[in-house]
PDB file of C-alpha atoms in Angstrom:
ATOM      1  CA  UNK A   1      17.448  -8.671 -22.233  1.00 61.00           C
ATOM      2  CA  UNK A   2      16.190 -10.471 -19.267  1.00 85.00           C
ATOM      3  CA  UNK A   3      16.828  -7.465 -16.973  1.00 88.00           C
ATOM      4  CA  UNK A   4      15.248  -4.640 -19.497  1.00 87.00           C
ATOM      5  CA  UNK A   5      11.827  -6.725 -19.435  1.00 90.00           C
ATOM      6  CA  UNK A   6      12.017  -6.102 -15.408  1.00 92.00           C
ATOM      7  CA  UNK A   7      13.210  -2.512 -15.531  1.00 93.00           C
ATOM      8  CA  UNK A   8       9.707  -1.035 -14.231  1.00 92.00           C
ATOM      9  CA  UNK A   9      10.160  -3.263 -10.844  1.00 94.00           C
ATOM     10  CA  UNK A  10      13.884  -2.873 -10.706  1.00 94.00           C
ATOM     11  CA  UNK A  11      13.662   0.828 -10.829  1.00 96.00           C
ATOM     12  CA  UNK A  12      10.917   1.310  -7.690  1.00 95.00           C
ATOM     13  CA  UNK A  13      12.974  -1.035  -5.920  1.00 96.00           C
ATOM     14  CA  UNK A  14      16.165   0.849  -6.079  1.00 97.00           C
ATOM     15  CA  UNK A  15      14.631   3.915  -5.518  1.00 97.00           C
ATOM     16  CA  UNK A  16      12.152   2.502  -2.475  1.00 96.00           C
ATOM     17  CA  UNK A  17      16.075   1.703  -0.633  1.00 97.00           C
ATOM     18  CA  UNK A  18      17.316   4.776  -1.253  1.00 98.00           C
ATOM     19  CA  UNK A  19      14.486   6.855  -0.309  1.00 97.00           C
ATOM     20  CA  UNK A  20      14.181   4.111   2.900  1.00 96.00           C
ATOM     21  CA  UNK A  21      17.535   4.572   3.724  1.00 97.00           C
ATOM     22  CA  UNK A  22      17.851   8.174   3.432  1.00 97.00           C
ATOM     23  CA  UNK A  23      14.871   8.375   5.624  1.00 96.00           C
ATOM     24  CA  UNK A  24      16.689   6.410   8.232  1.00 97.00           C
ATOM     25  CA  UNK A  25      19.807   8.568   7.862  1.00 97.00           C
ATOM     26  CA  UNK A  26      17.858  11.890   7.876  1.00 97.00           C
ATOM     27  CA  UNK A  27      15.926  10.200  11.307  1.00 95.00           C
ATOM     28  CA  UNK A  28      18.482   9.283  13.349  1.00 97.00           C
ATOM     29  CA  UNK A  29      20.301  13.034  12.245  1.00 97.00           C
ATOM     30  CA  UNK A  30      17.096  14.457  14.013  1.00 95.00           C
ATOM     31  CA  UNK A  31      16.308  11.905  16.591  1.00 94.00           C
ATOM     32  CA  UNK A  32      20.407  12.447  18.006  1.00 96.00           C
ATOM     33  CA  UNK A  33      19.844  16.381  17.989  1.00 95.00           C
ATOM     34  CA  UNK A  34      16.659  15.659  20.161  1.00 90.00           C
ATOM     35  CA  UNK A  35      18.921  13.393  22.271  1.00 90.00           C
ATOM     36  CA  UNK A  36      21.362  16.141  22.287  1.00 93.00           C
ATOM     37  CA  UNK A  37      19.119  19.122  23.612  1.00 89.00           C
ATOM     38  CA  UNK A  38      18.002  16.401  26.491  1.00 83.00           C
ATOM     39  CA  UNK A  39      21.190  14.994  27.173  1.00 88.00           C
ATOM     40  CA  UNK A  40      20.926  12.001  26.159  1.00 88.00           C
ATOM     41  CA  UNK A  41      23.635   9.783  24.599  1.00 93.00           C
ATOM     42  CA  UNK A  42      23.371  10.059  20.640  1.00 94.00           C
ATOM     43  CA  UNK A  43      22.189   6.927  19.300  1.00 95.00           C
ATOM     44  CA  UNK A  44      24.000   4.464  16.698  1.00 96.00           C
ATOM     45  CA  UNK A  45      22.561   3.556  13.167  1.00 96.00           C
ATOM     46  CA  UNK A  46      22.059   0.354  13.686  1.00 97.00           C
ATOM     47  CA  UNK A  47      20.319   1.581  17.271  1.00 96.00           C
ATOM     48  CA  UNK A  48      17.992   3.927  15.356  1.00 96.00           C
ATOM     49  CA  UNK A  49      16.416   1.767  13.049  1.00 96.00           C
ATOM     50  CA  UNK A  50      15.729  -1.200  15.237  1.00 95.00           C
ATOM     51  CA  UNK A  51      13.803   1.764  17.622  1.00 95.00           C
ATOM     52  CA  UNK A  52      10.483   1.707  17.688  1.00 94.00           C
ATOM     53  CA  UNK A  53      10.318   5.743  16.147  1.00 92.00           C
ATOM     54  CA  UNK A  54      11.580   4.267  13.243  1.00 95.00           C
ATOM     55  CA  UNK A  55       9.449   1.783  12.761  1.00 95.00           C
ATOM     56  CA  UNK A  56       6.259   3.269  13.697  1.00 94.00           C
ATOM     57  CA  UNK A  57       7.323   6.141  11.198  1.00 93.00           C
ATOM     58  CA  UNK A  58       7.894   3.586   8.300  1.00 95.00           C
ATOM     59  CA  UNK A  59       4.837   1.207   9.132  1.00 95.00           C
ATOM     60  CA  UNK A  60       2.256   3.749   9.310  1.00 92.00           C
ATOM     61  CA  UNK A  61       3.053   4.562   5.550  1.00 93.00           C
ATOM     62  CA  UNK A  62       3.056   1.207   4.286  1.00 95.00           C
ATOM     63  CA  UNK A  63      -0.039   0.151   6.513  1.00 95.00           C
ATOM     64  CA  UNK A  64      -1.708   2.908   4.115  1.00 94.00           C
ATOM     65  CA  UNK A  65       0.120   2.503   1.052  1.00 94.00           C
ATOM     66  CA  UNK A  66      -0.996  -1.540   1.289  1.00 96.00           C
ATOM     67  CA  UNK A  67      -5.296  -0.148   2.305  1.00 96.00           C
ATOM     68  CA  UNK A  68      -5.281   1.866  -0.846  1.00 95.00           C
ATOM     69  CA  UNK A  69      -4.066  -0.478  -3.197  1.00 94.00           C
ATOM     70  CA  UNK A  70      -6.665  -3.366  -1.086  1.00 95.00           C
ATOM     71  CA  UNK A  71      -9.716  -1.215  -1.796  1.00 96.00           C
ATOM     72  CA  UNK A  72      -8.777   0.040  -5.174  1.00 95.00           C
ATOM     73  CA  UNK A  73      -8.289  -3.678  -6.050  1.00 95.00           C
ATOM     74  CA  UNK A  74     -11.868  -4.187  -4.354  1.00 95.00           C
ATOM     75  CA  UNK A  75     -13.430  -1.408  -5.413  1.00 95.00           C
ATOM     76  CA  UNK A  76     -12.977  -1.869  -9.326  1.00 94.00           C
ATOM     77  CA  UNK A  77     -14.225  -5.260  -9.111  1.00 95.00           C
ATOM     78  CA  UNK A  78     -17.861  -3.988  -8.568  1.00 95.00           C
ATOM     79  CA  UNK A  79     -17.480   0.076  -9.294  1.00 94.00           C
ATOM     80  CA  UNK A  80     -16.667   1.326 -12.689  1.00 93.00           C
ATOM     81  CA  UNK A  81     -15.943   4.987 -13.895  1.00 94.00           C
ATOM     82  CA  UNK A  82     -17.127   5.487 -17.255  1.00 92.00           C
ATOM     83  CA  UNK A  83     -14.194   7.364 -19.454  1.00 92.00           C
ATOM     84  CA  UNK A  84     -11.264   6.426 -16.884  1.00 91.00           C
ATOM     85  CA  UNK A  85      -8.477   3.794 -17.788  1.00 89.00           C
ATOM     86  CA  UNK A  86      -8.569   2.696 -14.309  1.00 89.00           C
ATOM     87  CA  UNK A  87     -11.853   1.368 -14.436  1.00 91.00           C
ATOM     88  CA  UNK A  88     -13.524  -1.833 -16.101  1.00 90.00           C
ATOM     89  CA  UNK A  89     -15.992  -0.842 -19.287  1.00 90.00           C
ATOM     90  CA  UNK A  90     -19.948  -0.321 -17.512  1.00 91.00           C
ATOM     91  CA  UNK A  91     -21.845  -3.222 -17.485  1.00 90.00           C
ATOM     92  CA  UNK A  92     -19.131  -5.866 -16.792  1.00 90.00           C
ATOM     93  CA  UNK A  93     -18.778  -4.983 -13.086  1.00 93.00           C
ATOM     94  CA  UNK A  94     -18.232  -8.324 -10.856  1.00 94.00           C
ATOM     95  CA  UNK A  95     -15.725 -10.820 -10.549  1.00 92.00           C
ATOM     96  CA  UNK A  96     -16.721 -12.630 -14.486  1.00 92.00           C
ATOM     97  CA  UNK A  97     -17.366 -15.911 -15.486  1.00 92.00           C
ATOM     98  CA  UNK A  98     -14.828 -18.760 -15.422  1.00 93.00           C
ATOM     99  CA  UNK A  99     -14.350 -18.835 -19.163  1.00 94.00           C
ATOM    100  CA  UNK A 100     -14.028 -15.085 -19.324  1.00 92.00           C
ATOM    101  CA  UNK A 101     -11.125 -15.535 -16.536  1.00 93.00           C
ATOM    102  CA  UNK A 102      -9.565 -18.352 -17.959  1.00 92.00           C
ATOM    103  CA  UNK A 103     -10.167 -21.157 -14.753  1.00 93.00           C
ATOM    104  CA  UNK A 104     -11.310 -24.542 -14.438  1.00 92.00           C
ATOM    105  CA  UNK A 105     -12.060 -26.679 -17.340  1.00 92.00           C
ATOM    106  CA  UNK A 106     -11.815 -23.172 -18.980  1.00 93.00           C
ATOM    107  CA  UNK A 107      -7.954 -22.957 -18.190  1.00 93.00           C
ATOM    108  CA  UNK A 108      -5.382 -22.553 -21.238  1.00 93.00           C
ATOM    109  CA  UNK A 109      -2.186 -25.200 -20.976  1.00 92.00           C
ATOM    110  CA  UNK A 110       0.432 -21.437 -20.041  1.00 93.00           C
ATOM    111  CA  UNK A 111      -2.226 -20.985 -17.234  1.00 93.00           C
ATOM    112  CA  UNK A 112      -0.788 -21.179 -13.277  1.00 94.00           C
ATOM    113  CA  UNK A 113      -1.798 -24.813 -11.821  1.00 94.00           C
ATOM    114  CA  UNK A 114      -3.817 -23.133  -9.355  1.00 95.00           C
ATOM    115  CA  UNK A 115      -5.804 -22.122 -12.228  1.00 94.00           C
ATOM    116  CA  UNK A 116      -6.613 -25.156 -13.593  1.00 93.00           C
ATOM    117  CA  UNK A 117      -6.976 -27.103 -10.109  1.00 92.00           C
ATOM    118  CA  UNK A 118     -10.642 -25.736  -9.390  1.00 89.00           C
ATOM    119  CA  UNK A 119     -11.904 -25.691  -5.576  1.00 93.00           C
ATOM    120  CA  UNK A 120     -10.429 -23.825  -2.966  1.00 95.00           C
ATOM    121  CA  UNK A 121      -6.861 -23.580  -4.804  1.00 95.00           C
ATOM    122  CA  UNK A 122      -8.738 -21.772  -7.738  1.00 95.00           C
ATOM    123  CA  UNK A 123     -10.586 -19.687  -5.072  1.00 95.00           C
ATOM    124  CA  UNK A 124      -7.492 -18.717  -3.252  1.00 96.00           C
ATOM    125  CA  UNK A 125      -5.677 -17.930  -6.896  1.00 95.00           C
ATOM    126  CA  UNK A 126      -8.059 -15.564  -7.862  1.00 96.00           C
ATOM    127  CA  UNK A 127      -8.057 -13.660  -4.624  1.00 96.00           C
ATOM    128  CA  UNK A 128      -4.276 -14.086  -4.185  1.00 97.00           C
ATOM    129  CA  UNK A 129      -3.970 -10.101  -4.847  1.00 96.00           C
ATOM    130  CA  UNK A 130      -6.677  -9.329  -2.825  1.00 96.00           C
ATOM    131  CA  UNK A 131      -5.360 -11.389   0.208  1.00 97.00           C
ATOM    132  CA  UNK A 132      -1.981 -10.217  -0.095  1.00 97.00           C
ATOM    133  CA  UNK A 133      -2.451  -6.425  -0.349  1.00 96.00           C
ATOM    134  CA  UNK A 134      -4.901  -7.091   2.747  1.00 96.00           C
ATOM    135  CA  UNK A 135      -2.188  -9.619   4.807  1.00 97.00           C
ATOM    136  CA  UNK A 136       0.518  -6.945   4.262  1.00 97.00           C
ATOM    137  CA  UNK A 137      -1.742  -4.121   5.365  1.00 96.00           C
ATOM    138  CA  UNK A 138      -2.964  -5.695   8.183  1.00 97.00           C
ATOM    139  CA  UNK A 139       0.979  -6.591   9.408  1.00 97.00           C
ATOM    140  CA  UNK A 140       1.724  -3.033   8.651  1.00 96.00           C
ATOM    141  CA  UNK A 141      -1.178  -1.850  10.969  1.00 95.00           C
ATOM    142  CA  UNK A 142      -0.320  -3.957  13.830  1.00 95.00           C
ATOM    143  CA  UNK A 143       3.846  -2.880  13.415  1.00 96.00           C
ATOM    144  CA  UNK A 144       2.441   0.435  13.557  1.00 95.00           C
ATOM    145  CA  UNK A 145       0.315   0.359  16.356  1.00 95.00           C
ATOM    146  CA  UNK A 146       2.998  -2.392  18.921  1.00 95.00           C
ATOM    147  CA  UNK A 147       5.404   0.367  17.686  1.00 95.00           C
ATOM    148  CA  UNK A 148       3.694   3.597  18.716  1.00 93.00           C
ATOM    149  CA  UNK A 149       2.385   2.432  21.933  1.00 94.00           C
ATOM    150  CA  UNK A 150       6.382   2.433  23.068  1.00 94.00           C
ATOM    151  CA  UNK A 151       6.743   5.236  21.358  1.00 92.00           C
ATOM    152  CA  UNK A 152       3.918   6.757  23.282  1.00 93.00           C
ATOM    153  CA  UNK A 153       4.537   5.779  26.332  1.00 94.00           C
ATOM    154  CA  UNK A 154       8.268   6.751  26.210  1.00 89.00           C
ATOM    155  CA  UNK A 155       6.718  10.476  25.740  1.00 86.00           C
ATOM    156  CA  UNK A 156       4.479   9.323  28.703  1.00 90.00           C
ATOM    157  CA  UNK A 157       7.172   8.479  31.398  1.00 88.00           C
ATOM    158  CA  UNK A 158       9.523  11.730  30.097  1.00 81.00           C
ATOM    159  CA  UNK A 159       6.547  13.704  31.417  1.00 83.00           C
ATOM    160  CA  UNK A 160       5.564  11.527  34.511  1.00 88.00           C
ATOM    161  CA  UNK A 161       2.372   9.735  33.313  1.00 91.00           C
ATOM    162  CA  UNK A 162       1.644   6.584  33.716  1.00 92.00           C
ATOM    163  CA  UNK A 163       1.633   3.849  30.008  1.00 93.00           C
ATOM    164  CA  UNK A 164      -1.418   2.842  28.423  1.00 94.00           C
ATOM    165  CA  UNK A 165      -1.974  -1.091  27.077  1.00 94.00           C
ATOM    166  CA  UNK A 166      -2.264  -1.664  23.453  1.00 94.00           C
ATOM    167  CA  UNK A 167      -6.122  -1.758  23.158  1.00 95.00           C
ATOM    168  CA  UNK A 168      -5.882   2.124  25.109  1.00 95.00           C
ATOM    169  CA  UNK A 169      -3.793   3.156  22.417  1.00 94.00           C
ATOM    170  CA  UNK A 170      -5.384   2.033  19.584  1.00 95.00           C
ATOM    171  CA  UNK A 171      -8.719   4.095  21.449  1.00 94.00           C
ATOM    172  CA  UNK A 172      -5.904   7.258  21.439  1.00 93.00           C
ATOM    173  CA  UNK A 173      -6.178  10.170  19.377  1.00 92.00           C
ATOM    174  CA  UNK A 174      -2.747  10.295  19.067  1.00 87.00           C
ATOM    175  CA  UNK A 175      -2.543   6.751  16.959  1.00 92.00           C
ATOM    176  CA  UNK A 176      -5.827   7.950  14.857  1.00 93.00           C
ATOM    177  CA  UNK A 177      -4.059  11.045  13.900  1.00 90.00           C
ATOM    178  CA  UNK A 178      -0.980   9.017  12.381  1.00 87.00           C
ATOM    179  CA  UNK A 179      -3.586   6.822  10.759  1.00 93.00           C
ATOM    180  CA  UNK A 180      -5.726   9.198   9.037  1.00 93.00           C
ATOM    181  CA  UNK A 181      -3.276  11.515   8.362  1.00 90.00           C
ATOM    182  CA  UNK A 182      -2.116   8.662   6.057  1.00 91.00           C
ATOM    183  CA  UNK A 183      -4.935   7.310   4.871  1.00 94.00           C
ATOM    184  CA  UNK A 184      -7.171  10.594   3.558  1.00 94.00           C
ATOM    185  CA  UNK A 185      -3.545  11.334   1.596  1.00 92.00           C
ATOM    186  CA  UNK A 186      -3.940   8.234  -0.371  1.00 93.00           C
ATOM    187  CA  UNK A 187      -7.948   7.956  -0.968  1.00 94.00           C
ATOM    188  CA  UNK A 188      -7.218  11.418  -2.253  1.00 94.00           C
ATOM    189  CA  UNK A 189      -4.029  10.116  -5.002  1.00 93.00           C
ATOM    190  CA  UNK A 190      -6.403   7.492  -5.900  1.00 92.00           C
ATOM    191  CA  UNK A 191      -9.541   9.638  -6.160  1.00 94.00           C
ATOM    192  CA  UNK A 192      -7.626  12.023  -8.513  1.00 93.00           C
ATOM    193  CA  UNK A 193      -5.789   9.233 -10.967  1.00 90.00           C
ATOM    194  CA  UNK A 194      -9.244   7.856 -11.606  1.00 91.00           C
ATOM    195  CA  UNK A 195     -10.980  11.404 -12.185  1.00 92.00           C
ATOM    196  CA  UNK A 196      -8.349  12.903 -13.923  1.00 91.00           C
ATOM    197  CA  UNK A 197      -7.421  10.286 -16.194  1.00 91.00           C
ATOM    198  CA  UNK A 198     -10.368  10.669 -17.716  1.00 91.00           C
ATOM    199  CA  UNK A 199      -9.816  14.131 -19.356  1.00 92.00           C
ATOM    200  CA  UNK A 200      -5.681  14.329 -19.129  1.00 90.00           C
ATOM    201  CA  UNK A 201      -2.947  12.054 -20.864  1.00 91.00           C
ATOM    202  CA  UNK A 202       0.528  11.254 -20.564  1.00 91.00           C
ATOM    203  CA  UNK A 203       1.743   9.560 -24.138  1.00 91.00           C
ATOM    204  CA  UNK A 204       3.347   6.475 -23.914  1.00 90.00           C
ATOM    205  CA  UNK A 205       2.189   5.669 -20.326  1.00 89.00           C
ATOM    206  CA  UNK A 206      -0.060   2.376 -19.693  1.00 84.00           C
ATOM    207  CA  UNK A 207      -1.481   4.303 -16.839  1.00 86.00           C
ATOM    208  CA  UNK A 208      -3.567   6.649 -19.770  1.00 88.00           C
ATOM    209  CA  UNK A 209      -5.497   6.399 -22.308  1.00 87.00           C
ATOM    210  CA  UNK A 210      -3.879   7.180 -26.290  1.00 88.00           C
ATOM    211  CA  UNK A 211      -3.495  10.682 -26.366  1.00 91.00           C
ATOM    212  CA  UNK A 212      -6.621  10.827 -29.213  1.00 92.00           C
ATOM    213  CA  UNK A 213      -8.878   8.414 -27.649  1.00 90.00           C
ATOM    214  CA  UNK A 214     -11.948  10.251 -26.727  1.00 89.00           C
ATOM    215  CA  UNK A 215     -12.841  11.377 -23.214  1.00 90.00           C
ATOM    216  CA  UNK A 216     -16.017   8.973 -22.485  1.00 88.00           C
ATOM    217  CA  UNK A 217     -13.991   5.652 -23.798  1.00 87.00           C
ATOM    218  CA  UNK A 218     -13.255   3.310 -20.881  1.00 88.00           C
ATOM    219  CA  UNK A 219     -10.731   1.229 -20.116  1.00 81.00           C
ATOM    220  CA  UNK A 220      -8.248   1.650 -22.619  1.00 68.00           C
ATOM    221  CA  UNK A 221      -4.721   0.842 -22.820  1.00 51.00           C
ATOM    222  CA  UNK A 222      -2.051   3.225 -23.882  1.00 43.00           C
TER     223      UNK A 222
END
């Protein structure tokens, strides 16, 4: 019973390893052909995805991934869209008062300690999602960039130029291009769920409204 009220996190996390390690089998199948047509000794498994190609390739998603979940998180604490699930009802935009989020003396006896402890514990409670998606985001974006300056300067030496230092790669087109590229991808996904949630349902899902709920009610749960 235990396991079937954890099914919705069980389920992306089986799927996140097999997609990640698919990914790693399907990179190393076209890194080794690239080997192969320069030849260059095919590289191991294990060799692959400890390289920094695979890592750049996996960081610059998650470094993305981590920004649009940070700014959605942000975003709806002060922006509302009237008629989308997504969004808070118009009029209580903000972070609400301490009785309306249950801290301080305002606290219920289930709530987390760091609820009820007031000062900077309560602070750093309410923001824990907020910090977290950020921290992870800002990890990601530093993997990614430490990873594609080797990468990039590997490409540099096969052609005889000389390597760049971190700060002249993050000034390169070549890591905005594997930022953006990313990033416009996601503030799109996001963009859509909110609009199109508004008008379109999916029965049964928490992520819509109830199929007969009318287009202009906000904030409703399926």
């Amino acid at each position: 019973m235990r396991v079937r009220q954890h099914l919705l996190s069980i389920f992306f996390g089986v799927i996140f390893l097999i997609a990640l390690a698919l990914q790693s089998v399907a990179g190393l199948l076209v890194t080794n052909q690239e080997n192969a047509t320069h030849g260059e000794p095919a590289l191991t498994w294990v060799q692959f995805v400890t390289s920094s190609d695979f890592v750049v390739d996996v960081a610059e998603n998650w470094q993305s991934e981590y920004l649009q979940f940070f700014l959605f998180i942000l975003a709806t604490i002060w922006l509302v869209q009237k008629g989308s699930p997504e969004s808070k009802q118009p009029g209580e935009e903000g972070v609400g008062s301490d009785r309306e989020q249950l801290v301080g003396r305002y606290a219920r006896a289930d709530s987390p300690a760091w609820a009820r402890a007031g000062g900077w514990r309560t602070w750093v409670y309410s923001n824990s999602l907020l910090l977290t998606m950020g921290t992870i985001f800002l990890l990601s974006w530093l993997a990614q960039a430490l990873a594609g300056q080797v990468v990039y300067n590997q490409e540099q030496s096969m052609h005889g130029q000389a390597p760049i230092d971190l700060a002249q790669y993050l000034a390169n087109p070549d890591f905005w291009n594997r930022t953006l590229q990313n990033w416009q991808s996601e503030f799109l996904a996001v963009g859509s769920m909110v609009a199109l949630s508004i008008i379109l349902r999916q029965r049964g899902s928490s992520e819509s409204k109830p199929v007969g709920t009318p287009h202009e009610a906000t904030s409703v749960e399926g």
